[in-house]
Amino acid sequence: MTESWDTIADWYAELVRSGSALHDFSRDSLLGYLPELLRGQRVLDLGCGEGIIARAVAARGATVWGIDPSPRMIEHARSAEKSQPTGAVFSVDDGCTLATVATASVEWVTAGLSLNNVPDLDAALAAVHRVLNPRGALIFTVPHPCFEAPHATWAQAGDGTMRRVVGDYLTEGFWRSSNPNGARRAGNQHRKLSTYITTLMRNGFKIAAVDEPTPDPRVVAAQPQRSGLPPFMLFDVRRA
Ligand SMILES: C[S@@+](CC[C@H](N)C(=O)[O-])C[C@H]1O[C@@H](n2cnc3c(N)ncnc32)[C@H](O)[C@@H]1O
């Protein structure tokens, strides 16, 4: 069976809700770039999945919309919202168009590990630019383009430590992991770091901060081999 985000949505929701260290770390890294208090602020969470980031942002007082093209992910997000209401509203939509989101309607867009799934980054960033108000910001994470390049693996070095082995960083495009327990079996769009930066600039964003968060103790306890490498890259960009 060829997997998609919709076919792995039940597995992904369970993974995130079981307390995945990497997903909690990804959420917390992104939250670290948002104000503690967001009352009166409107936030769009692009590629919200089962809602881990949208719920946390809503808990800070923001009015939150979460969109995702996977109907099953949105079902999971709505059911979590029903059992523990935060006020977040979820809809099926494509990050490349954001057809359900009005122009200049939000102060913030968050996108946790989702822009590496959109097939057309230019279209998605143009759509984000359209829905942000003139002083709005986009905060997003992607798997680190250098260390999470297609088919990167782990190998034991001569001193017994585990090292990341990266093969073809330079070839961009869609690829699918053969790991039956990995999220990227649903596919992933590999882009070079320079592509992220130039596409942001081309679509009217200026970079306020770039981060490569150091794995926190939860991640290192779960996956010790990750201790010296940033699993994600984080961008804090403003509408120019
Ligand atoms: C790794 S999950 C991240 C979900 C959530 N943000 C989180 O942190 O758990 C990637 C998400 O990107 C979504 N996605 C795939 N294609 C997309 C698109 N064209 N526009 C927006 N989201 C997309 C998937 O459906 C999936 O929910």
mmCIF file of C-alpha atoms and ligand atoms in Angstrom:
data_model
loop_
_atom_site.group_PDB
_atom_site.id
_atom_site.type_symbol
_atom_site.label_atom_id
_atom_site.label_comp_id
_atom_site.label_asym_id
_atom_site.label_seq_id
_atom_site.Cartn_x
_atom_site.Cartn_y
_atom_site.Cartn_z
ATOM 1 C CA MET A 1 0.000 0.000 0.000
ATOM 2 C CA THR A 2 1.290 3.466 -0.853
ATOM 3 C CA GLU A 3 0.939 5.532 2.294
ATOM 4 C CA SER A 4 -0.290 9.123 2.489
ATOM 5 C CA TRP A 5 -0.784 11.470 5.431
ATOM 6 C CA ASP A 6 -4.419 10.411 5.448
ATOM 7 C CA THR A 7 -3.629 6.685 5.608
ATOM 8 C CA ILE A 8 -1.105 7.145 8.439
ATOM 9 C CA ALA A 9 -3.199 9.725 10.326
ATOM 10 C CA ASP A 10 -4.396 7.230 12.990
ATOM 11 C CA TRP A 11 -0.819 6.043 13.577
ATOM 12 C CA TYR A 12 0.515 9.625 13.656
ATOM 13 C CA ALA A 13 -2.147 10.851 16.103
ATOM 14 C CA GLU A 14 -1.378 7.938 18.420
ATOM 15 C CA LEU A 15 2.391 8.591 18.161
ATOM 16 C CA VAL A 16 2.039 12.272 19.022
ATOM 17 C CA ARG A 17 -0.424 11.643 21.852
ATOM 18 C CA SER A 18 1.672 8.902 23.380
ATOM 19 C CA GLY A 19 4.218 11.622 24.237
ATOM 20 C CA SER A 20 6.734 11.385 21.382
ATOM 21 C CA ALA A 21 9.839 13.215 22.660
ATOM 22 C CA LEU A 22 10.685 14.490 19.185
ATOM 23 C CA HIS A 23 7.206 15.915 18.587
ATOM 24 C CA ASP A 24 7.041 17.535 22.015
ATOM 25 C CA PHE A 25 10.468 19.051 21.348
ATOM 26 C CA SER A 26 9.359 20.289 17.917
ATOM 27 C CA ARG A 27 6.247 21.895 19.431
ATOM 28 C CA ASP A 28 8.181 23.490 22.288
ATOM 29 C CA SER A 29 10.923 24.808 19.975
ATOM 30 C CA LEU A 30 8.283 26.552 17.890
ATOM 31 C CA LEU A 31 6.360 27.844 20.925
ATOM 32 C CA GLY A 32 9.606 29.392 22.178
ATOM 33 C CA TYR A 33 9.383 31.890 19.310
ATOM 34 C CA LEU A 34 5.833 32.999 20.144
ATOM 35 C CA PRO A 35 4.820 35.409 22.917
ATOM 36 C CA GLU A 36 3.715 33.728 26.167
ATOM 37 C CA LEU A 37 0.432 35.607 26.008
ATOM 38 C CA LEU A 38 -1.454 35.662 22.724
ATOM 39 C CA ARG A 39 -4.793 37.058 23.829
ATOM 40 C CA GLY A 40 -6.325 39.083 20.994
ATOM 41 C CA GLN A 41 -3.976 37.492 18.431
ATOM 42 C CA ARG A 42 -5.205 35.399 15.512
ATOM 43 C CA VAL A 43 -3.106 32.414 14.515
ATOM 44 C CA LEU A 44 -3.294 30.042 11.569
ATOM 45 C CA ASP A 45 -1.613 26.655 12.110
ATOM 46 C CA LEU A 46 -0.726 25.363 8.632
ATOM 47 C CA GLY A 47 -0.499 21.583 8.353
ATOM 48 C CA CYS A 48 -1.889 21.198 11.860
ATOM 49 C CA GLY A 49 -2.049 17.399 11.808
ATOM 50 C CA GLU A 50 -3.826 16.181 14.934
ATOM 51 C CA GLY A 51 -3.519 19.647 16.462
ATOM 52 C CA ILE A 52 -0.558 19.455 18.874
ATOM 53 C CA ILE A 53 0.622 22.997 18.068
ATOM 54 C CA ALA A 54 -2.807 24.563 17.501
ATOM 55 C CA ARG A 55 -3.999 23.428 20.948
ATOM 56 C CA ALA A 56 -0.866 24.758 22.670
ATOM 57 C CA VAL A 57 -1.175 28.117 20.900
ATOM 58 C CA ALA A 58 -4.878 28.350 21.767
ATOM 59 C CA ALA A 59 -3.953 27.643 25.404
ATOM 60 C CA ARG A 60 -1.946 30.901 25.320
ATOM 61 C CA GLY A 61 -5.141 32.796 24.601
ATOM 62 C CA ALA A 62 -5.000 33.109 20.802
ATOM 63 C CA THR A 63 -7.865 32.564 18.389
ATOM 64 C CA VAL A 64 -6.586 29.620 16.366
ATOM 65 C CA TRP A 65 -7.506 28.033 13.069
ATOM 66 C CA GLY A 66 -5.821 24.791 12.076
ATOM 67 C CA ILE A 67 -5.839 23.571 8.488
ATOM 68 C CA ASP A 68 -4.632 20.327 6.996
ATOM 69 C CA PRO A 69 -5.409 18.592 3.682
ATOM 70 C CA SER A 70 -5.892 15.231 5.408
ATOM 71 C CA PRO A 71 -9.563 14.777 6.402
ATOM 72 C CA ARG A 72 -8.570 12.058 8.872
ATOM 73 C CA MET A 73 -6.040 14.347 10.613
ATOM 74 C CA ILE A 74 -8.755 16.987 10.905
ATOM 75 C CA GLU A 75 -11.120 14.390 12.428
ATOM 76 C CA HIS A 76 -8.451 13.653 15.054
ATOM 77 C CA ALA A 77 -7.894 17.373 15.714
ATOM 78 C CA ARG A 78 -11.633 17.970 16.129
ATOM 79 C CA SER A 79 -12.091 15.008 18.432
ATOM 80 C CA ALA A 80 -9.202 16.140 20.683
ATOM 81 C CA GLU A 81 -10.736 19.621 20.724
ATOM 82 C CA LYS A 82 -14.110 18.170 21.686
ATOM 83 C CA SER A 83 -12.696 16.244 24.647
ATOM 84 C CA GLN A 84 -10.529 19.132 25.897
ATOM 85 C CA PRO A 85 -11.806 22.393 24.385
ATOM 86 C CA THR A 86 -9.281 25.174 23.675
ATOM 87 C CA GLY A 87 -11.398 27.109 21.155
ATOM 88 C CA ALA A 88 -9.289 26.033 18.150
ATOM 89 C CA VAL A 89 -11.227 25.448 14.926
ATOM 90 C CA PHE A 90 -10.062 22.929 12.332
ATOM 91 C CA SER A 91 -10.734 22.663 8.574
ATOM 92 C CA VAL A 92 -9.568 20.666 5.611
ATOM 93 C CA ASP A 93 -7.522 22.942 3.360
ATOM 94 C CA ASP A 94 -4.324 22.916 1.315
ATOM 95 C CA GLY A 95 -1.374 24.984 2.491
ATOM 96 C CA CYS A 96 -0.608 25.851 -1.141
ATOM 97 C CA THR A 97 -3.858 27.829 -1.512
ATOM 98 C CA LEU A 98 -5.327 28.448 1.970
ATOM 99 C CA ALA A 99 -8.648 28.847 0.173
ATOM 100 C CA THR A 100 -10.628 28.866 3.456
ATOM 101 C CA VAL A 101 -8.530 31.661 5.005
ATOM 102 C CA ALA A 102 -9.324 35.329 4.353
ATOM 103 C CA THR A 103 -6.700 37.811 3.175
ATOM 104 C CA ALA A 104 -4.840 39.705 5.949
ATOM 105 C CA SER A 105 -6.820 37.830 8.603
ATOM 106 C CA VAL A 106 -4.106 36.604 11.020
ATOM 107 C CA GLU A 107 -1.158 38.026 12.946
ATOM 108 C CA TRP A 108 0.743 34.731 13.036
ATOM 109 C CA VAL A 109 1.117 31.603 10.956
ATOM 110 C CA THR A 110 2.701 28.556 12.593
ATOM 111 C CA ALA A 111 3.773 25.531 10.574
ATOM 112 C CA GLY A 112 5.347 22.655 12.496
ATOM 113 C CA LEU A 113 7.039 20.112 10.215
ATOM 114 C CA SER A 114 4.510 20.754 7.456
ATOM 115 C CA LEU A 115 6.103 23.056 4.850
ATOM 116 C CA ASN A 116 8.413 20.155 4.023
ATOM 117 C CA ASN A 117 5.286 18.380 2.800
ATOM 118 C CA VAL A 118 3.803 21.004 0.493
ATOM 119 C CA PRO A 119 4.540 20.216 -3.166
ATOM 120 C CA ASP A 120 4.888 23.894 -4.140
ATOM 121 C CA LEU A 121 6.765 26.026 -1.578
ATOM 122 C CA ASP A 122 6.366 29.219 -3.629
ATOM 123 C CA ALA A 123 2.594 28.765 -3.691
ATOM 124 C CA ALA A 124 2.438 28.031 0.041
ATOM 125 C CA LEU A 125 4.570 31.039 0.996
ATOM 126 C CA ALA A 126 2.556 33.298 -1.320
ATOM 127 C CA ALA A 127 -0.618 32.029 0.372
ATOM 128 C CA VAL A 128 0.874 32.623 3.839
ATOM 129 C CA HIS A 129 1.920 36.130 2.794
ATOM 130 C CA ARG A 130 -1.634 36.817 1.608
ATOM 131 C CA VAL A 131 -3.342 35.713 4.848
ATOM 132 C CA LEU A 132 -0.925 37.513 7.184
ATOM 133 C CA ASN A 133 -1.668 41.057 8.153
ATOM 134 C CA PRO A 134 1.006 43.601 7.158
ATOM 135 C CA ARG A 135 3.133 43.125 10.288
ATOM 136 C CA GLY A 136 2.485 39.397 10.576
ATOM 137 C CA ALA A 137 4.990 36.620 11.176
ATOM 138 C CA LEU A 138 5.482 33.036 10.065
ATOM 139 C CA ILE A 139 7.225 30.680 12.500
ATOM 140 C CA PHE A 140 7.989 27.252 11.101
ATOM 141 C CA THR A 141 10.075 24.141 11.585
ATOM 142 C CA VAL A 142 11.195 21.618 9.003
ATOM 143 C CA PRO A 143 13.295 18.484 9.456
ATOM 144 C CA HIS A 144 16.868 19.789 9.222
ATOM 145 C CA PRO A 145 17.472 19.847 5.437
ATOM 146 C CA CYS A 146 21.139 18.855 5.831
ATOM 147 C CA PHE A 147 20.873 16.005 8.333
ATOM 148 C CA GLU A 148 17.437 14.737 7.329
ATOM 149 C CA ALA A 149 18.184 14.633 3.604
ATOM 150 C CA PRO A 150 16.601 11.765 1.648
ATOM 151 C CA HIS A 151 17.454 8.305 2.955
ATOM 152 C CA ALA A 152 19.883 9.577 5.620
ATOM 153 C CA THR A 153 20.758 6.710 7.968
ATOM 154 C CA TRP A 154 22.780 5.998 11.106
ATOM 155 C CA ALA A 155 26.046 4.062 11.060
ATOM 156 C CA GLN A 156 28.438 3.058 13.797
ATOM 157 C CA ALA A 157 31.818 4.801 13.627
ATOM 158 C CA GLY A 158 35.114 3.086 14.520
ATOM 159 C CA ASP A 159 34.934 4.499 18.057
ATOM 160 C CA GLY A 160 31.522 2.898 18.599
ATOM 161 C CA THR A 161 29.533 6.151 18.373
ATOM 162 C CA MET A 162 26.627 6.535 15.974
ATOM 163 C CA ARG A 163 27.060 8.960 13.085
ATOM 164 C CA ARG A 164 24.544 10.377 10.630
ATOM 165 C CA VAL A 165 25.235 9.320 7.082
ATOM 166 C CA VAL A 166 23.832 11.685 4.480
ATOM 167 C CA GLY A 167 23.814 10.776 0.835
ATOM 168 C CA ASP A 168 22.240 12.951 -1.807
ATOM 169 C CA TYR A 169 21.557 16.381 -0.301
ATOM 170 C CA LEU A 170 21.622 18.180 -3.642
ATOM 171 C CA THR A 171 18.723 16.422 -5.380
ATOM 172 C CA GLU A 172 15.495 18.157 -4.429
ATOM 173 C CA GLY A 173 12.009 16.778 -4.713
ATOM 174 C CA PHE A 174 9.588 14.203 -3.386
ATOM 175 C CA TRP A 175 10.959 11.095 -1.728
ATOM 176 C CA ARG A 176 9.522 8.419 0.485
ATOM 177 C CA SER A 177 11.216 6.713 3.440
ATOM 178 C CA SER A 178 11.325 2.924 3.436
ATOM 179 C CA ASN A 179 11.126 2.937 7.266
ATOM 180 C CA PRO A 180 7.742 1.336 8.050
ATOM 181 C CA ASN A 181 7.756 3.097 11.454
ATOM 182 C CA GLY A 182 8.657 6.549 10.194
ATOM 183 C CA ALA A 183 6.379 9.478 9.352
ATOM 184 C CA ARG A 184 8.186 10.045 6.091
ATOM 185 C CA ARG A 185 6.847 6.803 4.659
ATOM 186 C CA ALA A 186 3.994 9.162 3.688
ATOM 187 C CA GLY A 187 6.543 11.132 1.656
ATOM 188 C CA ASN A 188 8.497 14.326 2.076
ATOM 189 C CA GLN A 189 9.632 17.183 -0.166
ATOM 190 C CA HIS A 190 13.375 17.594 0.195
ATOM 191 C CA ARG A 191 14.662 21.139 -0.318
ATOM 192 C CA LYS A 192 18.089 22.573 0.188
ATOM 193 C CA LEU A 193 18.603 25.134 2.911
ATOM 194 C CA SER A 194 19.346 27.741 0.236
ATOM 195 C CA THR A 195 15.989 26.955 -1.421
ATOM 196 C CA TYR A 196 14.104 27.712 1.800
ATOM 197 C CA ILE A 197 15.939 31.015 2.200
ATOM 198 C CA THR A 198 15.624 32.200 -1.410
ATOM 199 C CA THR A 199 11.959 31.140 -1.631
ATOM 200 C CA LEU A 200 11.173 33.091 1.544
ATOM 201 C CA MET A 201 12.890 36.180 0.142
ATOM 202 C CA ARG A 202 11.177 35.823 -3.256
ATOM 203 C CA ASN A 203 7.777 35.729 -1.564
ATOM 204 C CA GLY A 204 8.199 38.887 0.465
ATOM 205 C CA PHE A 205 9.564 37.668 3.806
ATOM 206 C CA LYS A 206 12.514 38.930 5.771
ATOM 207 C CA ILE A 207 14.294 36.615 8.184
ATOM 208 C CA ALA A 208 14.145 37.657 11.841
ATOM 209 C CA ALA A 209 15.807 34.511 13.245
ATOM 210 C CA VAL A 210 17.011 31.082 12.219
ATOM 211 C CA ASP A 211 17.569 28.382 14.813
ATOM 212 C CA GLU A 212 18.865 24.822 14.975
ATOM 213 C CA PRO A 213 17.556 23.790 18.408
ATOM 214 C CA THR A 214 19.809 21.549 20.487
ATOM 215 C CA PRO A 215 17.997 18.290 21.292
ATOM 216 C CA ASP A 216 16.581 18.527 24.794
ATOM 217 C CA PRO A 217 17.056 15.829 27.469
ATOM 218 C CA ARG A 218 13.806 14.086 26.465
ATOM 219 C CA VAL A 219 15.038 13.624 22.886
ATOM 220 C CA VAL A 220 18.519 12.531 23.984
ATOM 221 C CA ALA A 221 17.039 9.997 26.413
ATOM 222 C CA ALA A 222 14.819 8.553 23.680
ATOM 223 C CA GLN A 223 17.432 8.718 20.887
ATOM 224 C CA PRO A 224 20.961 9.209 22.306
ATOM 225 C CA GLN A 225 22.496 9.246 18.819
ATOM 226 C CA ARG A 226 20.755 12.583 18.184
ATOM 227 C CA SER A 227 22.622 14.424 20.960
ATOM 228 C CA GLY A 228 25.051 16.256 18.657
ATOM 229 C CA LEU A 229 22.729 17.096 15.766
ATOM 230 C CA PRO A 230 19.737 19.422 15.427
ATOM 231 C CA PRO A 231 16.763 17.394 14.180
ATOM 232 C CA PHE A 232 14.931 20.520 13.018
ATOM 233 C CA MET A 233 15.579 23.893 11.501
ATOM 234 C CA LEU A 234 13.425 26.759 12.699
ATOM 235 C CA PHE A 235 12.664 30.001 10.847
ATOM 236 C CA ASP A 236 11.088 33.129 12.300
ATOM 237 C CA VAL A 237 10.218 35.318 9.301
ATOM 238 C CA ARG A 238 8.278 38.538 8.994
ATOM 239 C CA ARG A 239 6.100 39.881 6.209
ATOM 240 C CA ALA A 240 8.369 42.437 4.516
HETATM 241 C C1 LIG B 1 4.745 15.801 10.330
HETATM 242 S S1 LIG B 1 3.024 16.232 10.205
HETATM 243 C C2 LIG B 1 3.008 17.661 11.279
HETATM 244 C C3 LIG B 1 1.671 17.888 11.904
HETATM 245 C C4 LIG B 1 1.668 18.884 13.064
HETATM 246 N N1 LIG B 1 2.008 20.231 12.628
HETATM 247 C C5 LIG B 1 2.622 18.427 14.156
HETATM 248 O O1 LIG B 1 3.539 19.176 14.515
HETATM 249 O O2 LIG B 1 2.420 17.303 14.648
HETATM 250 C C6 LIG B 1 2.917 16.963 8.594
HETATM 251 C C7 LIG B 1 1.537 17.485 8.244
HETATM 252 O O3 LIG B 1 1.612 18.208 7.005
HETATM 253 C C8 LIG B 1 0.389 18.016 6.354
HETATM 254 N N2 LIG B 1 0.450 18.389 4.935
HETATM 255 C C9 LIG B 1 0.746 17.585 3.879
HETATM 256 N N3 LIG B 1 0.580 18.273 2.735
HETATM 257 C C10 LIG B 1 0.182 19.525 3.064
HETATM 258 C C11 LIG B 1 -0.208 20.678 2.331
HETATM 259 N N4 LIG B 1 -0.188 20.694 0.989
HETATM 260 N N5 LIG B 1 -0.620 21.768 3.027
HETATM 261 C C12 LIG B 1 -0.647 21.768 4.379
HETATM 262 N N6 LIG B 1 -0.301 20.706 5.118
HETATM 263 C C13 LIG B 1 0.109 19.603 4.483
HETATM 264 C C14 LIG B 1 0.111 16.535 6.588
HETATM 265 O O4 LIG B 1 -1.231 16.172 6.308
HETATM 266 C C15 LIG B 1 0.505 16.381 8.036
HETATM 267 O O5 LIG B 1 -0.574 16.568 8.899
#
